[in-house]
Coordinates of C-alpha atoms in Angstrom, one line a residue:
Chain A
M26 CA 162.8 61.0 77.9
A27 CA 164.8 63.7 76.2
D28 CA 164.7 63.4 72.4
A29 CA 167.8 63.3 70.1
G30 CA 167.6 67.0 69.9
G31 CA 168.1 67.2 73.7
C32 CA 171.3 68.0 75.7
R33 CA 174.2 65.6 75.0
E34 CA 177.8 65.2 75.7
V35 CA 179.8 64.9 72.4
A36 CA 183.4 64.6 71.2
V37 CA 185.3 67.0 68.9
L38 CA 186.0 65.3 65.6
S39 CA 188.2 68.0 64.1
R40 CA 189.3 71.6 64.3
G41 CA 191.1 73.6 61.7
A42 CA 191.4 76.9 60.0
E43 CA 190.4 77.7 56.4
S44 CA 194.0 78.9 55.8
P45 CA 197.0 80.3 57.8
E46 CA 195.1 83.6 57.6
G47 CA 192.3 82.1 59.5
E48 CA 194.5 80.8 62.1
R49 CA 196.1 84.3 62.5
H50 CA 192.7 86.0 62.8
G51 CA 191.2 83.5 65.2
L52 CA 188.6 82.0 62.6
W53 CA 188.2 78.3 63.1
R54 CA 186.0 75.4 61.9
L55 CA 185.0 73.0 64.6
A56 CA 183.3 69.7 64.0
V57 CA 181.7 67.6 66.7
E58 CA 179.8 64.3 66.7
N59 CA 176.3 64.6 65.6
P60 CA 174.3 63.4 68.6
G61 CA 171.3 62.2 66.4
W62 CA 170.0 65.4 64.9
T63 CA 168.0 64.6 61.9
K64 CA 166.5 67.9 61.0
A65 CA 168.2 71.3 61.3
V66 CA 167.7 74.4 59.4
A67 CA 170.2 77.1 58.3
G68 CA 170.0 79.9 60.7
Q69 CA 169.4 77.7 63.8
F70 CA 172.1 77.5 66.4
A71 CA 173.4 75.2 69.2
M72 CA 174.7 75.9 72.7
L73 CA 178.2 74.5 73.2
R74 CA 179.9 74.1 76.7
P75 CA 183.3 72.4 76.7
L76 CA 183.8 70.3 79.8
R77 CA 186.9 72.4 80.4
F78 CA 184.8 75.3 81.3
G79 CA 184.5 73.6 84.7
R80 CA 182.7 76.0 87.0
E81 CA 184.8 79.0 86.1
L82 CA 183.2 79.9 82.7
T83 CA 179.5 79.7 83.4
W84 CA 177.5 79.9 80.1
A85 CA 177.5 77.7 77.0
R86 CA 178.3 79.7 73.9
P87 CA 175.6 80.0 71.2
L88 CA 176.9 79.2 67.7
S89 CA 175.2 79.2 64.5
L90 CA 175.1 75.9 62.5
F91 CA 177.7 75.8 59.7
G92 CA 177.0 72.3 58.6
V93 CA 175.0 69.2 59.7
T94 CA 175.6 65.6 58.4
P95 CA 174.5 62.5 59.9
E96 CA 178.0 62.1 61.4
R97 CA 178.9 65.6 62.4
V98 CA 177.8 69.1 63.3
E99 CA 180.0 71.9 62.2
F100 CA 180.6 75.4 63.4
F101 CA 182.6 78.3 62.1
I102 CA 183.9 80.3 65.0
Q103 CA 185.6 83.7 65.5
V104 CA 187.5 84.1 68.7
A105 CA 185.9 87.0 70.5
G106 CA 186.6 86.2 74.3
R107 CA 187.6 83.6 76.6
G108 CA 184.7 81.1 75.9
T109 CA 185.3 81.2 72.1
A110 CA 189.1 80.9 72.7
H111 CA 188.5 77.7 74.6
L112 CA 186.2 76.4 71.9
A113 CA 188.7 77.3 69.1
A114 CA 191.5 75.5 71.0
M115 CA 189.7 72.2 71.3
N116 CA 191.3 69.0 70.0
P117 CA 189.8 65.9 68.5
G118 CA 188.5 63.8 71.4
D119 CA 187.9 66.7 73.7
R120 CA 184.3 66.7 75.0
L121 CA 181.7 69.3 75.3
V122 CA 178.0 69.5 76.2
M123 CA 175.7 70.6 73.4
W124 CA 172.1 71.3 73.0
G125 CA 170.2 72.1 69.9
P126 CA 169.3 72.7 67.1
L127 CA 167.7 75.7 68.6
G128 CA 165.5 78.7 67.4
R129 CA 164.1 79.5 64.0
G130 CA 166.2 79.6 60.8
F131 CA 166.0 81.5 57.6
A132 CA 163.0 81.4 55.3
V133 CA 163.5 79.3 52.1
E134 CA 161.5 80.4 49.1
P135 CA 162.9 78.4 46.2
D136 CA 161.4 80.5 43.5
T137 CA 162.0 84.0 45.0
P138 CA 165.2 85.9 44.1
T139 CA 167.1 85.8 47.4
L140 CA 170.0 88.1 48.5
L141 CA 172.3 86.8 51.2
L142 CA 174.2 89.6 53.0
A143 CA 176.9 88.5 55.5
G144 CA 179.2 90.5 57.7
G145 CA 182.3 88.7 59.1
V146 CA 181.6 85.5 60.9
G147 CA 178.0 86.1 60.0
L148 CA 178.9 84.2 56.8
A149 CA 178.4 80.8 58.7
P150 CA 174.7 80.1 58.4
F151 CA 174.8 80.8 54.7
A152 CA 177.0 77.7 54.0
P153 CA 174.2 75.3 55.0
Y154 CA 171.6 77.7 53.5
I155 CA 173.3 77.5 50.0
A156 CA 173.9 73.8 50.3
A157 CA 170.3 73.0 51.1
H158 CA 168.6 75.5 48.6
P159 CA 166.7 73.8 45.8
R160 CA 167.3 76.7 43.3
P161 CA 170.9 78.1 44.0
D162 CA 170.4 80.0 40.7
N163 CA 168.1 82.3 42.6
L164 CA 170.7 83.1 45.3
R165 CA 173.3 85.9 45.4
L166 CA 175.8 86.6 48.2
V167 CA 177.5 89.8 49.3
F168 CA 180.0 89.3 51.9
G169 CA 181.8 92.1 53.9
H170 CA 184.8 91.2 55.9
R171 CA 187.9 92.7 57.7
P172 CA 190.3 89.9 58.1
P173 CA 191.6 88.6 54.6
L174 CA 189.2 86.7 52.5
A175 CA 191.3 83.6 52.7
A176 CA 190.3 83.3 56.4
Y177 CA 186.7 82.5 55.5
P178 CA 185.1 79.6 53.7
F179 CA 184.0 82.0 51.0
A180 CA 185.6 80.4 47.9
K181 CA 183.5 77.2 48.2
M182 CA 180.3 79.1 48.7
A183 CA 181.2 81.3 45.7
A184 CA 181.7 78.3 43.5
T185 CA 178.0 77.4 43.5
I186 CA 176.1 80.7 43.5
Q187 CA 176.8 84.3 42.3
A188 CA 178.9 85.9 45.0
E189 CA 181.0 88.9 45.7
S190 CA 183.1 90.0 48.6
F191 CA 184.2 93.4 50.0
H192 CA 187.2 93.9 52.1
E193 CA 186.9 96.7 54.6
E194 CA 190.4 97.9 55.4
K195 CA 190.1 101.6 56.3
P196 CA 187.4 103.7 57.8
G197 CA 186.1 105.1 54.5
D198 CA 185.5 101.7 53.2
L199 CA 182.3 101.2 55.4
D200 CA 180.5 103.9 53.2
R201 CA 181.6 102.2 50.0
F202 CA 180.3 98.9 51.4
T203 CA 177.0 100.5 52.3
A204 CA 176.7 102.0 48.8
L205 CA 177.3 98.5 47.3
L206 CA 174.6 97.0 49.6
R207 CA 172.2 99.7 48.6
E208 CA 172.9 99.0 44.9
R209 CA 172.4 95.3 45.2
L210 CA 169.3 95.7 47.4
A211 CA 167.7 97.9 44.6
D212 CA 167.2 94.8 42.5
Y213 CA 165.2 93.0 45.2
A214 CA 161.9 94.8 45.3
N215 CA 159.5 91.9 46.5
G216 CA 162.6 89.7 46.8
L217 CA 163.9 88.0 49.9
V218 CA 166.9 89.5 51.8
L219 CA 168.6 87.6 54.5
A220 CA 171.2 89.1 56.7
C221 CA 173.6 87.9 59.4
G222 CA 176.4 90.1 60.9
P223 CA 177.0 92.9 63.4
R224 CA 174.0 94.7 64.7
P225 CA 174.8 98.1 62.9
F226 CA 175.1 96.1 59.7
L227 CA 171.8 94.5 60.2
A228 CA 170.1 97.8 61.0
A229 CA 171.5 99.3 57.8
V230 CA 170.4 96.4 55.8
A231 CA 166.9 96.5 57.3
D232 CA 166.6 100.3 56.5
M233 CA 167.9 100.0 53.0
G234 CA 165.9 96.8 52.4
R235 CA 162.7 98.4 53.5
A236 CA 163.4 101.4 51.2
A237 CA 163.9 99.0 48.3
G238 CA 160.7 97.1 48.9
A239 CA 162.4 93.8 49.9
R240 CA 161.3 91.5 52.6
V241 CA 164.2 91.4 55.1
Q242 CA 165.2 88.8 57.6
V243 CA 167.9 89.5 60.2
S244 CA 169.7 87.0 62.5
L245 CA 170.5 88.5 65.9
E246 CA 173.3 87.5 68.3
N247 CA 171.9 88.8 71.7
R248 CA 173.8 87.8 74.7
M249 CA 172.1 84.7 76.3
A250 CA 172.7 82.2 79.1
C251 CA 170.5 79.3 78.4
G252 CA 169.3 79.2 74.8
V253 CA 166.0 77.6 75.7
G254 CA 163.9 80.7 76.6
A255 CA 164.3 80.7 80.3
C256 CA 167.1 83.2 81.3
L257 CA 165.2 86.2 79.6
G258 CA 168.7 87.7 78.9
C259 CA 168.4 87.8 75.2
V260 CA 165.1 89.4 74.8
E261 CA 164.3 91.8 71.9
K262 CA 161.4 94.2 71.7
D263 CA 159.0 93.3 68.9
A264 CA 157.0 95.7 66.9
K265 CA 154.0 95.5 69.3
G266 CA 156.3 96.4 72.2
E267 CA 156.5 92.9 73.7
L268 CA 159.8 91.6 74.8
V269 CA 160.5 88.2 73.0
Q270 CA 163.3 85.8 73.6
T271 CA 165.8 85.8 70.7
C272 CA 166.7 82.2 71.4
V273 CA 163.3 80.7 70.8
R274 CA 161.5 83.3 68.7
G275 CA 164.6 84.0 66.7
P276 CA 167.5 84.2 66.2
V277 CA 166.2 84.9 62.7
F278 CA 163.3 87.5 62.7
W279 CA 161.5 89.4 59.9
A280 CA 162.9 92.9 60.3
R281 CA 159.4 94.4 60.4
E282 CA 158.6 92.1 63.5
L283 CA 161.2 94.0 65.6
A284 CA 161.0 97.5 67.1
A285 CA 164.7 98.2 66.5
F286 CA 164.5 97.2 62.8
D287 CA 161.0 98.1 61.6
G288 CA 161.8 101.8 61.0
G289 CA 160.1 102.9 64.2
L290 CA 161.7 104.2 67.3
E291 CA 163.0 101.9 70.0
T292 CA 161.4 102.6 73.3
P293 CA 163.4 101.7 76.4
G294 CA 162.3 99.2 79.0
S295 CA 161.2 100.2 82.6
R296 CA 163.8 100.7 85.2
E297 CA 161.7 99.9 88.2
G298 CA 162.7 96.5 89.5
C299 CA 163.9 94.2 92.0
A300 CA 167.3 94.4 93.7
C301 CA 167.6 90.6 93.7
G302 CA 167.6 91.0 90.0
N303 CA 165.2 88.2 89.3
Chain B
M180 CA 168.8 54.9 99.5
R181 CA 165.6 54.4 97.5
E182 CA 163.2 56.6 99.2
L183 CA 164.0 60.2 98.2
S184 CA 160.7 61.8 99.1
V185 CA 160.4 64.5 101.7
T186 CA 157.5 66.4 103.2
L187 CA 157.9 70.0 104.5
A188 CA 154.9 71.5 106.2
G189 CA 152.5 69.7 104.1
L190 CA 154.5 70.2 100.8
H191 CA 155.2 66.7 99.5
L192 CA 158.2 66.4 97.2
K193 CA 159.0 63.1 95.5
N194 CA 162.6 64.1 95.9
P195 CA 164.3 67.2 97.3
V196 CA 165.2 68.7 94.0
I197 CA 163.3 71.9 93.0
T198 CA 164.2 74.2 90.1
A199 CA 164.7 77.7 91.2
S200 CA 162.4 80.6 90.2
G201 CA 163.7 82.6 87.3
T202 CA 166.0 79.9 86.1
F203 CA 163.4 77.4 84.7
G204 CA 160.9 79.6 82.9
Y205 CA 157.4 78.2 83.4
G206 CA 158.9 74.6 83.3
L207 CA 157.7 73.8 79.8
E208 CA 160.8 75.3 78.2
F209 CA 162.7 72.4 79.6
S210 CA 160.4 69.5 78.7
R211 CA 162.6 68.7 75.7
Y212 CA 165.6 68.1 78.1
G213 CA 164.0 65.6 80.7
D214 CA 160.8 64.4 82.2
L215 CA 159.4 67.2 84.2
K216 CA 157.6 64.5 86.3
A217 CA 160.9 63.3 87.6
L218 CA 161.5 66.5 89.5
G219 CA 160.7 67.1 93.1
G220 CA 159.3 70.6 92.4
I221 CA 159.2 73.5 90.0
C222 CA 159.3 77.1 91.2
V223 CA 158.0 79.1 88.3
K224 CA 159.3 82.4 87.2
G225 CA 158.2 85.1 89.6
L226 CA 154.6 86.2 89.0
S227 CA 153.1 89.6 89.5
L228 CA 149.4 90.7 89.2
A229 CA 149.9 92.5 85.9
P230 CA 152.4 91.4 83.2
R231 CA 155.8 93.1 83.5
Q232 CA 158.4 94.0 80.9
G233 CA 161.4 94.1 83.2
N234 CA 164.6 96.0 82.9
P235 CA 166.4 97.3 79.8
M236 CA 169.1 95.2 78.0
P237 CA 171.8 94.1 78.7
R238 CA 170.5 92.4 81.6
V239 CA 172.6 89.4 82.1
A240 CA 176.5 89.3 82.4
E241 CA 178.8 86.3 82.9
T242 CA 181.2 86.6 85.9
P243 CA 183.8 84.2 87.2
C244 CA 182.0 81.0 88.4
G245 CA 178.6 82.7 88.1
M246 CA 176.5 85.4 86.5
L247 CA 174.8 88.6 87.2
N248 CA 171.2 89.3 86.2
A249 CA 168.8 92.2 86.4
I250 CA 165.9 90.9 84.5
G251 CA 163.6 93.0 86.5
L252 CA 161.0 90.3 86.9
Q253 CA 159.7 90.1 83.3
N254 CA 156.6 87.8 83.5
C255 CA 153.4 87.1 81.8
G256 CA 151.2 88.1 84.8
V257 CA 149.3 85.7 87.1
E258 CA 146.2 85.5 85.0
T259 CA 148.1 84.3 81.8
F260 CA 150.1 81.9 83.9
V261 CA 147.0 80.3 85.4
R262 CA 145.3 80.1 82.1
D263 CA 148.0 79.2 79.6
K264 CA 150.9 77.6 81.5
L265 CA 149.7 75.8 84.6
P266 CA 147.4 73.4 82.8
F267 CA 150.3 72.0 80.9
L268 CA 152.6 71.4 83.9
P269 CA 152.5 67.9 85.5
W270 CA 151.3 69.2 88.8
R271 CA 149.7 66.0 89.9
D272 CA 153.2 64.5 89.9
T273 CA 155.6 67.4 90.6
A274 CA 155.0 70.2 93.1
V275 CA 154.5 73.4 91.2
I276 CA 155.4 76.3 93.4
A277 CA 154.3 79.8 92.5
N278 CA 156.8 82.6 93.2
L279 CA 155.1 85.8 94.0
Y280 CA 156.3 89.3 93.4
A281 CA 154.6 92.6 94.4
C282 CA 155.2 96.1 95.3
D283 CA 153.2 96.2 98.6
A284 CA 151.7 94.0 101.1
E285 CA 148.2 94.5 99.7
E286 CA 149.3 93.5 96.4
F287 CA 151.0 90.4 97.7
A288 CA 147.9 89.4 99.5
E289 CA 145.7 89.8 96.3
L290 CA 148.2 87.7 94.3
A291 CA 148.2 85.0 97.1
G292 CA 144.4 84.9 96.9
V293 CA 144.4 84.3 93.2
L294 CA 146.9 81.5 93.4
A295 CA 145.6 79.8 96.5
A296 CA 142.4 79.1 94.5
E297 CA 144.4 77.0 92.0
E298 CA 144.5 73.2 92.5
G299 CA 147.6 72.9 90.5
I300 CA 149.7 75.1 92.9
A301 CA 151.4 73.2 95.7
A302 CA 152.8 76.1 97.6
L303 CA 153.5 79.8 97.4
E304 CA 157.0 81.2 97.5
V305 CA 157.2 84.9 98.4
N306 CA 159.9 86.9 97.0
I307 CA 160.6 89.6 99.5
S308 CA 163.9 90.8 97.8
C309 CA 162.0 93.5 96.1
P310 CA 161.5 97.1 97.0
N311 CA 158.5 98.2 99.1
V312 CA 157.2 101.1 96.9
R313 CA 155.1 102.5 99.7
A314 CA 158.1 102.7 102.1
G315 CA 160.4 104.6 99.8
G316 CA 161.7 101.6 98.0
I317 CA 163.5 99.8 100.9
L318 CA 163.5 96.1 100.3
F319 CA 160.9 94.0 102.2
G320 CA 163.6 91.4 102.9
Q321 CA 165.9 93.8 104.6
D322 CA 163.6 94.8 107.3
P323 CA 162.3 92.1 109.7
A324 CA 159.2 94.0 110.5
M325 CA 158.3 94.5 106.8
A326 CA 159.2 91.0 105.9
A327 CA 156.9 89.8 108.7
R328 CA 154.0 92.1 107.4
V329 CA 154.3 90.6 103.9
T330 CA 154.3 87.1 105.3
E331 CA 151.2 87.8 107.4
A332 CA 149.4 89.3 104.5
V333 CA 150.1 86.4 102.2
K334 CA 149.4 83.8 104.9
K335 CA 145.9 85.3 105.5
R336 CA 144.9 84.7 101.8
A337 CA 146.9 81.5 101.1
G338 CA 144.2 79.1 102.5
I339 CA 145.6 75.7 102.9
K340 CA 148.7 76.3 100.6
P341 CA 152.0 76.3 102.5
V342 CA 153.7 79.6 102.4
M343 CA 157.4 79.7 101.8
V344 CA 159.4 82.9 102.2
K345 CA 162.4 83.4 100.1
L346 CA 165.2 85.3 102.0
S347 CA 167.7 87.6 100.7
P348 CA 171.4 87.3 101.7
N349 CA 171.9 90.9 101.5
V350 CA 171.2 91.7 105.1
T351 CA 173.3 92.1 108.3
D352 CA 171.6 89.3 110.3
I353 CA 169.7 86.8 108.2
A354 CA 168.7 84.7 111.3
A355 CA 166.8 87.7 112.6
V356 CA 164.8 88.1 109.4
A357 CA 164.2 84.3 109.5
R358 CA 162.8 84.4 113.0
A359 CA 160.6 87.4 112.2
V360 CA 159.1 85.6 109.2
E361 CA 158.7 82.4 111.2
A362 CA 156.8 84.3 113.9
A363 CA 154.5 85.8 111.2
G364 CA 153.4 82.4 110.2
A365 CA 155.7 81.4 107.4
D366 CA 155.6 77.5 106.9
I367 CA 158.8 77.2 105.0
L368 CA 161.9 79.3 104.4
S369 CA 163.9 79.2 101.1
L370 CA 167.3 80.8 100.8
V371 CA 169.3 82.4 99.5
N372 CA 168.2 84.8 96.8
T373 CA 171.0 86.4 94.6
L374 CA 173.8 88.6 96.2
S375 CA 173.7 92.1 95.1
G376 CA 176.6 92.9 92.7
M377 CA 178.0 94.7 89.8
S378 CA 180.4 94.3 86.8
V379 CA 182.0 97.0 84.7
D380 CA 183.8 97.2 81.4
V381 CA 186.9 99.3 81.7
S382 CA 187.2 100.0 77.9
S383 CA 183.8 101.4 77.5
R384 CA 183.7 102.6 81.1
R385 CA 180.1 101.2 81.3
P386 CA 178.4 98.8 83.7
R387 CA 177.8 95.4 82.1
L388 CA 174.1 95.6 83.1
A389 CA 171.9 98.4 82.0
N390 CA 170.5 98.4 85.5
V391 CA 174.1 98.8 86.9
I392 CA 173.3 96.6 89.8
G393 CA 172.1 93.0 89.6
G394 CA 171.9 89.8 91.4
L395 CA 175.0 87.4 91.5
S396 CA 174.3 83.7 91.3
G397 CA 176.2 80.5 90.5
P398 CA 178.9 78.5 92.2
A399 CA 180.6 81.8 93.3
I400 CA 178.0 82.3 95.9
K401 CA 177.8 78.8 97.3
P402 CA 179.9 79.4 100.4
V403 CA 177.8 82.4 101.4
A404 CA 174.6 80.6 100.7
L405 CA 175.8 77.6 102.8
R406 CA 176.7 79.8 105.6
C407 CA 173.2 81.6 105.5
V408 CA 171.4 78.2 105.5
W409 CA 173.5 76.9 108.4
Q410 CA 172.6 80.0 110.5
V411 CA 169.0 80.0 109.6
C412 CA 168.5 76.3 110.4
R413 CA 169.9 76.8 113.8
A414 CA 167.5 79.9 114.4
V415 CA 164.1 78.5 113.3
D416 CA 162.0 75.4 113.7
I417 CA 160.3 75.5 110.4
P418 CA 161.8 73.6 107.4
V419 CA 164.4 75.3 105.2
I420 CA 165.0 74.8 101.4
G421 CA 168.6 75.7 100.5
M422 CA 170.0 77.2 97.4
G423 CA 172.8 79.2 96.0
G424 CA 175.4 77.8 93.5
I425 CA 174.5 74.2 93.5
A426 CA 176.2 72.6 90.5
S427 CA 176.6 68.9 91.7
A428 CA 175.0 66.2 93.8
E429 CA 177.7 66.8 96.4
D430 CA 176.7 70.5 96.5
A431 CA 173.1 69.6 97.2
L432 CA 174.0 67.3 100.0
E433 CA 176.1 69.9 101.6
F434 CA 173.0 72.1 102.0
I435 CA 171.1 69.1 103.5
L436 CA 174.0 68.3 105.9
V437 CA 173.7 71.8 107.3
G438 CA 170.0 71.3 107.9
A439 CA 168.0 72.0 104.7
H440 CA 165.0 69.6 103.9
A441 CA 165.4 70.2 100.1
V442 CA 167.3 72.3 97.7
Q443 CA 166.6 74.6 94.7
V444 CA 168.9 74.6 91.8
G445 CA 169.1 77.7 89.6
T446 CA 171.9 78.9 87.5
A447 CA 173.1 75.3 86.9
N448 CA 170.0 74.9 84.7
F449 CA 171.7 77.4 82.3
L450 CA 175.1 75.4 82.3
R451 CA 173.1 72.6 80.9
P452 CA 169.3 72.4 80.6
D453 CA 169.2 68.8 81.7
F454 CA 171.1 69.6 85.0
A455 CA 168.1 69.1 87.5
F456 CA 167.0 65.9 85.8
R457 CA 170.6 64.6 86.1
L458 CA 170.8 65.7 89.7
V459 CA 167.8 63.6 90.6
E460 CA 169.5 60.6 89.1
E461 CA 172.8 61.2 90.7
L462 CA 171.6 61.5 94.2
P463 CA 170.8 57.8 95.0
P464 CA 174.3 56.5 94.0
L465 CA 176.0 59.3 95.9
L466 CA 173.8 58.6 99.0
E467 CA 174.6 54.8 98.6
R468 CA 178.4 55.5 98.5
L469 CA 178.1 57.8 101.7
G470 CA 176.1 55.0 103.4
V471 CA 173.0 57.2 103.9
S472 CA 169.8 55.2 104.3
S473 CA 167.3 58.0 105.1
W474 CA 167.1 61.7 105.1
E475 CA 166.4 61.8 108.7
E476 CA 169.8 60.2 109.6
F477 CA 171.6 62.7 107.3
R478 CA 169.8 66.0 107.5
G479 CA 171.5 68.5 109.9
T480 CA 174.2 66.1 111.0
L481 CA 177.1 68.4 110.3
K482 CA 179.9 67.6 112.9
V483 CA 181.2 70.7 114.4

């Protein structure tokens, strides 16, 4: 029999934006019934497929866990396409199919100074990370964002740990943000650095973190169909050159485990293959 | 209808639901979502002699009512499968079907030989939708003579294992390929494999798959699949396993109504990982409602 962490149909409990700014920029919180999950780790994710997808939208959407209580599982979503638009428009009582918690989450080392680096909606997994950490005084957060800060659940997180935000408004700001990240990373030689955000951001953090002597974990959001290791759509090349599924071996990896983030050169896969695609 | 079992050319299935190759990993990935022993069969991810990395990323793309994939047959190789995966599959209860992929007839034969020696393998499924490297890359499945040659080669080395040949829909006359493969000794046919397709992004002006072209699957292809199964069932005497876009119990019965003995479900396993397990449970009440008491009285009884 499938366990409590199997695939379940659940109802939406609530949906809301952090502020009118959140609504305007398509950033929503979505809470659904907890189907019986007892253990979940920050950085893990779930696959969500609203029944309204019917047959038209094929895949469930992978979403990072934003909060898990015995009653509810919460997500923080940015509308990026039709699937997330459906999810962000769900009302209490609407039903969806959900499976999880999936994958491997972030490392927790209570006594190690730990720097959390978030880009945009990549802030989501750090809310449960901070909430569950036994030594919040060892945590520090740097958050880069484009929509206004009020669109994000930043204030509540900043209330419990040392945190700063950076608003990227014009092209030149990216360099200033990178400089800020480099400056913060310099304090984390032998420390732990956890990053979640767009891939170029993760690549920059991995490079600068390595230079600073920090141990870096990155959370990837590769395109995936199944979330359980079967479709082989989300694979990432590891440092040994093997292709590993992001959904089961990640989504959180040590940067040094991956070819694209370990400072070496990425080698392309073969192109020979099968016209059936399999 | 209580008795769901079906036997095709010596391949016994406790029910006609088989998970399709490439959509169910090596089976074990799904054990958290249902009892693997409840399934009729499991077609494992296509196996080659040596491990394969597959194609560059991105290699999957969502499309309306379906998806494209160009995985490029990433797999752990037959040796690792036999050593590390097969022993953990419930092959005494559920038919484990090995899907074979190779670049020429000799390699197909060698692979068949390795798998035929395994007690845990119930049947061999030959993927002929791949390029024949020695014939300039033309697809085995698009040429009746080449498809027949591969079938013969596999059959010679398969021992007592039933040999199932998986047909491509990307042909002018699928019945002609089916007849050629039947004449070459195939015990069972399975169809259809994916439809060749592509998807592009106008803003980046790039294809959505790094391989440019991939295989379309999902509900979008069901009418094409059903037509192919219908034509093939009328053209051959060996049993047929139907697949292509099955996303409900009704869909599965449509394939049986046009003549299939069993079905494979693929992309629907991605829609929800418990899909195949639910399908097994949904068949009996649906058959009851339709007043069907045995497969024999239902199979191939489409009124035309």
